[in-house]
Amino acid sequence: MTELRCRKTDTVEEDKEEDECPNEAELKTTHTNEPVNTGEDEGCVSMGGDGYEMQQKVEGEVKEEDAQHKEEESNRPESSVKRSKSSSTCFLQRMVRVFFGCLAAVACGMLYAAYLSAYHDRKFWFSSRQELEREITFQEGSGLYYYYYKHMLTAPSFERGFYELTLDNRTVSGQTINAVERFSLYPELITSLIYRLMGSQDFVEPIYFYVGAVFGLQAIYVTALFVCSWVMSGTWVAGMLAVAWYVINRPDTTKVDFAIPLRDNWALPYFSCQVAALTGFLSNNISSATEMFCYLTMSATTFTFLLVWENSHYVLFIQGLCLFLLDSFDLVPPRKMADIHKVYLSSLFLAYLFQFQNSTLLSSPLLSLLIGSVLARYFQQKMKMGPLVARVMKLFLHFHLVFTTGITFSYLVKKLIPVSESDFILKFLEVKFGLNTTTDFITNFLQCQENFQTPGQDLFLRLTQASVLPFYFLVLIVCLVSTLQTIYRRLSGQPMKTNLRLEDGRIGEQPEVIYHVFHTLLFGGLALLFDGMKYLWTPYVCMFTAFGVCSPDLWMTVFKWLKLKSIHPVVLSLILSTAVPTIIGFSLWREYCPRVLAELSDLQEFYDPDTVELISWIKSQAPVAAVFAGSPQLLGTVKLCSGSAVTSLPLYSDINLLRRTEDTYQVYAMRSAEDIYKILTSQKTNYVIIEESICNELSLNKGCRIKDLLDISNGHVVYDKGEIYSFSKHGRFCQEIKMNYSPYTNYFTRVFWNRSFHVYKVNSVISFQY
């Protein structure tokens, strides 16, 4: 007997199928033009005498089921109401979590900015200083940037000030430069414009507004780290732990303590926001609206980052390599990679225009990588297909094609548009990696800069004492091994799971986690070579470690490998992801909270009376049009406080300024008075400042003293049994000129001196006295 009814189901979809079941007979009739017998017809024909009883029985069952069906329909509104109530409850809980998370992120940022402001005031006695003494606190020559901010405020209008900076002939002697392009002065331009528009002159001093802007950006910096760790782990506890580690390791995470106007302090907050937006954009479990928000944020911050720091394109090149690996191993959808390429290309194009057609961006490694990657993807459209061995071979071919194309493009651009800095950077890297040796002063001078030296063991000791480094290695190993497993599965042709569950235990299948694994490995490798790279690596060590210890997915991945069965792994991973950060947070609070409070209560004293005396003399005694020569760091302070023209500036990415610096430093070499006079007059120098700290420098590392580098460059050294001795027929100029005898008095006249500085006027008319 053919069934007269469809099976009872529990879901709405199957209920719809139940309604459609009787129509199948009609469909068959329509398509086959054959009669279809229903159960009732068959019963009438084949049941005979017992058919009536059977028919009554069937009709009874049908009535019973109709009653049950009606009862179910009456109960359905109640179940839908329950479902809607539960969904609204989940949505409300999610909104509460997001609200408190955002509140915690903003609170962390604001508290950090307030802490920086209080610490800065305590360290330099900033609020009780005079204007000149405040400006001298901008160390490492960073005060140069603040000078241009002051210039914009004293100009009759913003437009006039901007025009004067684009045709600046009052900074570097004998040169007219575009200061906006040369020094990346957009932060000062925007800050001065905001200060003018807000009418802040009545209630805040310009220097406080400038310092406050930098501290505000640092608040955004730690907020972005908070959000990044929160997005990856799913809990804002990870964000609070990341900020705590960042503040504790502040000497290795930021330079804002001692050199506020540096470009790094303006640029890195935007890079942190860009990384946070990129993390959200790479995530699989986001809505289209959230993805668009992340895309727009990433576009804006990438462009701003390129605009405010001359070295930003090198940082984005390292980030581009991470994304290139993601794309090559097929770990991120091609659509998202295409969108990221659009962000990079559009940002480079806009930055090129805003930086007055800066040719450095055209020859940047970032643009070369993008060109190579786009062309390789066009020619290798079937690269991500085939068996394992074939895909590995295609992958090696892809790497070769990308880097060959990129290097060729960069070579052609440098031939068509000469870029002055490319050669000396290549020579510097050759010497750094031991591939070559040189006596060139500029190369050896850069090698001796602290930022370009190999970091000492004290960096890793500090990170270990703060408990961040041990947990970092644990998190990195787990994520790296899981990432390698995912790469193997992808190369084997297995698809990636987009909707991962906690019990899957595959943290290495999350694209945002894989990106941060590559990110921390590449930047960590550079931090092992260059001490200055720690400011790009350590903040993300704090963020990445906080994400790992707070992520249930990481603990579940470990338990999946261990095949834990005695305790339910999901429950244990949830417990550990809460207990471990709680214990870490309590121990950090107990040990470091008193230290942080002690820093705020400790009254430090920063006072440099010799520099104050020197600047006061320059402002009162030297002519307004005078040109000063000296060390780049000191000249940055002279330019800030007096406005006088100088021969060189503390900008180590400009080869022309570095050559002028080498010429100025010759006053510490074994050169004759006549040679020094010719060098200084060629730079139109009126006064030369000799520093006792450089002339009589005592250092354990003799090869990095300025006078040693000059002796090596000038060929004034003798090697004997592994020792280096300086030798020349002339004495060291900075020492001989103090003897005040001819021929030095013929060319130079001492006009000012104290314990630290000796200022000599370069005679315009040579007087020969014997």
XYZ file of C-alpha atoms in Angstrom, residues 192-561:
370
model
C 49.373 74.318 14.047
C 46.243 74.562 11.884
C 44.098 72.971 14.610
C 45.649 75.299 17.197
C 44.740 78.303 15.053
C 41.203 77.145 14.258
C 40.353 76.269 17.849
C 41.553 79.631 19.116
C 43.637 77.849 21.717
C 45.920 80.846 22.248
C 43.733 82.071 25.121
C 43.791 78.980 27.327
C 46.811 76.782 26.423
C 50.409 77.535 25.487
C 51.647 76.294 22.090
C 54.207 73.912 23.592
C 51.589 72.276 25.838
C 49.227 71.879 22.901
C 51.993 70.239 20.859
C 53.069 67.884 23.653
C 49.440 67.071 24.420
C 48.834 66.122 20.779
C 51.710 63.624 20.907
C 50.498 62.157 24.199
C 46.991 61.885 22.734
C 48.376 59.858 19.848
C 50.105 57.571 22.347
C 46.697 57.010 23.938
C 45.377 55.978 20.517
C 48.433 53.714 20.163
C 47.691 51.647 23.281
C 43.942 51.674 22.513
C 44.656 50.138 19.097
C 46.836 47.452 20.732
C 43.991 46.796 23.168
C 41.454 46.408 20.357
C 43.779 44.209 18.292
C 44.322 41.763 21.160
C 40.611 41.860 21.985
C 39.554 41.090 18.403
C 41.904 38.110 18.174
C 41.154 36.564 21.573
C 37.481 37.449 21.944
C 37.922 38.947 25.430
C 38.875 42.458 26.454
C 40.888 41.050 29.352
C 43.578 40.370 26.735
C 43.544 44.047 25.821
C 44.106 45.137 29.404
C 46.983 42.652 29.775
C 48.548 43.926 26.512
C 48.413 47.539 27.748
C 49.880 46.540 31.133
C 52.841 44.822 29.470
C 53.294 47.781 27.112
C 53.496 50.280 29.980
C 55.803 48.095 32.074
C 58.217 47.687 29.151
C 57.984 51.363 28.157
C 61.780 51.865 27.692
C 61.638 49.233 24.929
C 58.275 50.140 23.397
C 58.456 53.900 22.828
C 60.807 56.900 22.584
C 58.221 59.397 23.759
C 59.853 59.753 27.183
C 62.822 61.752 25.945
C 62.260 62.838 22.333
C 58.631 63.866 21.908
C 58.730 65.461 18.402
C 60.422 62.481 16.678
C 58.611 61.203 13.587
C 58.292 57.738 15.166
C 56.075 59.100 17.936
C 53.735 60.674 15.388
C 53.681 57.765 12.934
C 53.570 54.541 14.975
C 50.091 55.210 16.483
C 48.702 55.277 12.932
C 50.530 52.046 12.131
C 49.014 50.454 15.240
C 45.531 51.483 14.082
C 46.303 50.110 10.619
C 47.375 46.751 12.066
C 44.208 46.589 14.195
C 42.041 47.357 11.140
C 43.945 44.799 9.061
C 43.435 42.186 11.798
C 39.682 42.732 11.696
C 39.645 42.781 7.892
C 41.404 39.399 7.656
C 39.015 37.768 10.119
C 36.463 35.372 8.649
C 33.719 35.953 11.218
C 32.801 39.565 10.514
C 29.832 41.167 8.839
C 30.044 43.056 5.577
C 29.523 46.380 7.373
C 32.366 45.660 9.797
C 34.595 44.586 6.926
C 33.908 47.858 5.108
C 34.677 49.841 8.265
C 37.998 47.995 8.669
C 38.807 48.586 4.998
C 38.194 52.333 5.223
C 40.149 52.603 8.488
C 43.021 50.677 6.956
C 43.054 52.956 3.911
C 43.082 56.172 5.940
C 45.744 55.037 8.421
C 48.025 53.589 5.729
C 48.016 56.886 3.833
C 48.598 58.906 7.025
C 51.421 56.597 8.094
C 53.160 57.104 4.743
C 52.668 60.851 4.990
C 54.167 61.539 8.425
C 57.332 59.386 8.439
C 60.009 59.122 5.761
C 60.813 55.499 6.711
C 57.231 54.258 6.757
C 57.396 52.553 3.359
C 60.117 50.224 4.676
C 57.837 49.180 7.555
C 54.944 48.597 5.155
C 57.275 46.536 2.957
C 57.818 44.118 5.863
C 54.063 44.008 6.395
C 53.599 43.438 2.677
C 55.916 40.423 2.871
C 53.701 38.930 5.600
C 50.607 39.384 3.445
C 52.472 38.050 0.410
C 53.166 34.812 2.305
C 49.506 34.599 3.328
C 48.445 34.910 -0.293
C 51.098 32.521 -1.636
C 50.047 29.744 0.745
C 46.371 30.397 -0.089
C 45.477 31.291 3.492
C 43.360 34.338 2.714
C 40.666 34.866 0.038
C 41.995 36.418 -3.207
C 39.307 39.108 -2.994
C 40.709 40.427 0.277
C 44.262 40.406 -1.040
C 43.143 42.407 -4.065
C 41.510 44.950 -1.730
C 44.706 45.225 0.338
C 46.751 45.796 -2.822
C 44.350 48.611 -3.731
C 44.916 50.176 -0.302
C 48.694 50.060 -0.697
C 48.741 51.381 -4.261
C 46.261 54.195 -3.634
C 48.088 55.234 -0.440
C 51.446 55.282 -2.234
C 49.998 57.349 -5.054
C 48.413 59.904 -2.716
C 51.542 60.104 -0.548
C 53.618 60.633 -3.704
C 51.434 63.604 -4.618
C 51.281 65.094 -1.119
C 55.054 64.763 -0.699
C 55.697 66.823 -3.847
C 56.465 63.889 -6.192
C 58.894 62.215 -3.802
C 60.971 59.898 -6.007
C 61.891 57.717 -3.016
C 58.366 56.259 -2.994
C 58.659 55.240 -6.653
C 61.791 53.210 -5.938
C 60.521 51.900 -2.586
C 60.662 48.120 -2.013
C 56.944 48.191 -1.169
C 55.955 49.341 -4.658
C 58.360 46.836 -6.243
C 56.795 44.010 -4.204
C 53.280 45.079 -5.208
C 54.185 45.253 -8.903
C 55.859 41.833 -8.784
C 52.983 40.256 -6.865
C 50.278 41.621 -9.176
C 52.103 40.517 -12.329
C 52.887 37.067 -10.912
C 49.237 36.532 -9.965
C 48.208 37.459 -13.510
C 50.628 34.997 -15.138
C 50.095 32.197 -12.579
C 46.341 32.005 -12.308
C 46.439 28.216 -11.719
C 49.224 28.325 -9.144
C 46.942 27.179 -6.307
C 45.796 24.011 -8.095
C 47.243 20.522 -8.392
C 48.831 17.916 -6.086
C 51.274 18.725 -3.278
C 54.534 18.393 -5.223
C 53.229 20.409 -8.163
C 51.999 23.176 -5.897
C 55.333 23.382 -4.076
C 57.154 23.694 -7.400
C 54.714 26.378 -8.535
C 55.245 28.154 -5.224
C 59.011 28.351 -5.703
C 58.449 29.595 -9.240
C 56.026 32.189 -7.877
C 58.588 33.470 -5.347
C 61.235 33.680 -8.064
C 58.906 35.521 -10.439
C 57.737 38.034 -7.816
C 61.172 38.992 -6.518
C 62.789 39.010 -9.968
C 60.073 41.292 -11.301
C 60.263 43.536 -8.233
C 64.053 43.896 -8.392
C 63.924 44.594 -12.130
C 61.248 47.250 -11.653
C 63.256 48.923 -8.860
C 66.415 48.882 -10.995
C 64.643 50.492 -13.946
C 63.080 53.186 -11.765
C 66.466 54.074 -10.246
C 67.983 54.335 -13.712
C 65.183 56.558 -14.999
C 64.797 58.599 -11.781
C 68.118 58.826 -9.903
C 67.612 58.227 -6.181
C 70.580 59.476 -4.177
C 70.051 57.448 -0.997
C 69.855 53.961 -2.505
C 73.606 53.470 -2.918
C 74.631 54.393 0.602
C 71.852 52.216 2.107
C 73.131 49.232 0.116
C 76.708 49.904 1.220
C 75.534 50.202 4.823
C 73.765 46.812 4.656
C 76.830 45.161 3.112
C 79.014 46.331 5.999
C 76.333 45.490 8.573
C 76.104 41.873 7.446
C 79.888 41.497 7.143
C 79.938 41.261 3.351
C 82.319 44.196 2.993
C 84.522 46.606 4.923
C 84.960 50.313 4.328
C 86.740 53.402 5.597
C 83.832 55.640 4.538
C 82.866 57.943 7.415
C 79.113 57.999 6.702
C 78.780 54.212 6.578
C 80.798 53.677 9.743
C 79.030 56.590 11.462
C 75.640 54.971 10.833
C 76.974 51.608 12.025
C 77.831 53.235 15.357
C 74.410 54.791 15.889
C 72.557 53.068 18.720
C 69.473 52.372 16.610
C 71.515 50.429 14.038
C 73.559 48.372 16.483
C 72.747 44.857 17.651
C 70.628 44.931 20.840
C 72.257 43.854 24.072
C 71.165 41.068 26.388
C 69.590 43.573 28.767
C 66.616 43.946 26.370
C 65.727 40.270 26.702
C 66.422 40.295 30.449
C 63.935 43.142 30.928
C 61.298 41.356 28.854
C 61.871 38.153 30.820
C 61.612 39.900 34.170
C 58.274 41.365 33.080
C 57.155 37.752 32.306
C 56.249 38.656 28.719
C 59.073 36.816 26.931
C 58.473 33.271 28.337
C 54.766 33.404 27.538
C 55.570 34.945 24.141
C 57.674 31.942 23.157
C 54.923 29.569 24.345
C 52.245 31.366 22.321
C 54.505 31.720 19.277
C 55.454 28.022 19.213
C 51.837 26.860 19.437
C 50.614 29.299 16.783
C 53.583 28.636 14.491
C 53.198 24.834 14.603
C 49.445 25.132 14.007
C 50.128 27.533 11.118
C 52.583 25.081 9.540
C 49.948 22.341 9.797
C 47.442 24.608 8.065
C 49.931 25.426 5.290
C 50.560 21.710 4.717
C 46.817 21.009 4.532
C 46.307 23.864 2.060
C 49.155 22.706 -0.165
C 47.661 19.203 -0.029
C 44.410 20.572 -1.419
C 42.306 20.551 1.748
C 39.997 23.561 2.135
C 40.242 25.924 5.117
C 37.360 25.932 7.574
C 35.816 29.378 7.704
C 33.467 28.669 10.617
C 35.839 27.279 13.224
C 34.504 26.045 16.530
C 36.344 25.957 19.825
C 36.419 22.169 19.907
C 38.202 22.079 16.508
C 41.462 23.183 18.145
C 42.895 24.835 15.024
C 44.120 28.273 15.974
C 46.454 28.267 12.969
C 43.513 28.347 10.547
C 42.524 31.881 11.534
C 43.992 34.261 8.898
C 44.492 37.085 11.396
C 46.507 34.796 13.691
C 48.657 33.585 10.791
C 49.360 37.177 9.787
C 50.538 38.078 13.288
C 52.758 34.985 13.394
C 54.534 36.158 10.228
C 54.487 39.758 11.516
C 56.209 38.970 14.803
C 58.734 36.638 13.166
C 59.881 39.153 10.528
C 59.988 42.147 12.843
C 61.594 40.020 15.541
C 64.329 38.975 13.145
C 65.032 42.629 12.349
C 65.007 43.512 16.060
C 67.799 40.979 16.582
C 69.889 42.916 14.041
C 68.940 46.541 14.740
C 68.229 47.860 18.214
C 65.914 50.561 16.862
C 63.545 47.916 15.472
C 62.572 46.934 19.013
C 60.139 49.860 19.019
C 58.252 48.142 16.182
C 58.557 44.620 17.611
C 58.103 44.869 21.395
C 54.596 46.482 21.381
C 53.287 43.633 19.228
C 55.067 41.088 21.428
C 52.967 42.439 24.304
C 49.782 42.339 22.216
C 50.427 38.898 20.687
C 51.327 37.328 24.027
C 48.261 38.776 25.748
C 46.059 37.401 22.964
C 47.591 33.943 23.289
C 47.260 33.432 27.031
C 43.652 34.745 26.959
C 42.534 32.739 23.917
C 40.608 29.500 24.575
C 41.470 28.449 20.995
C 45.185 28.335 21.831
C 44.684 26.145 24.901
C 42.236 23.945 22.965
C 44.840 23.494 20.217
C 47.370 22.287 22.792
C 44.859 19.879 24.359
C 43.928 18.580 20.919
C 47.566 17.696 20.292
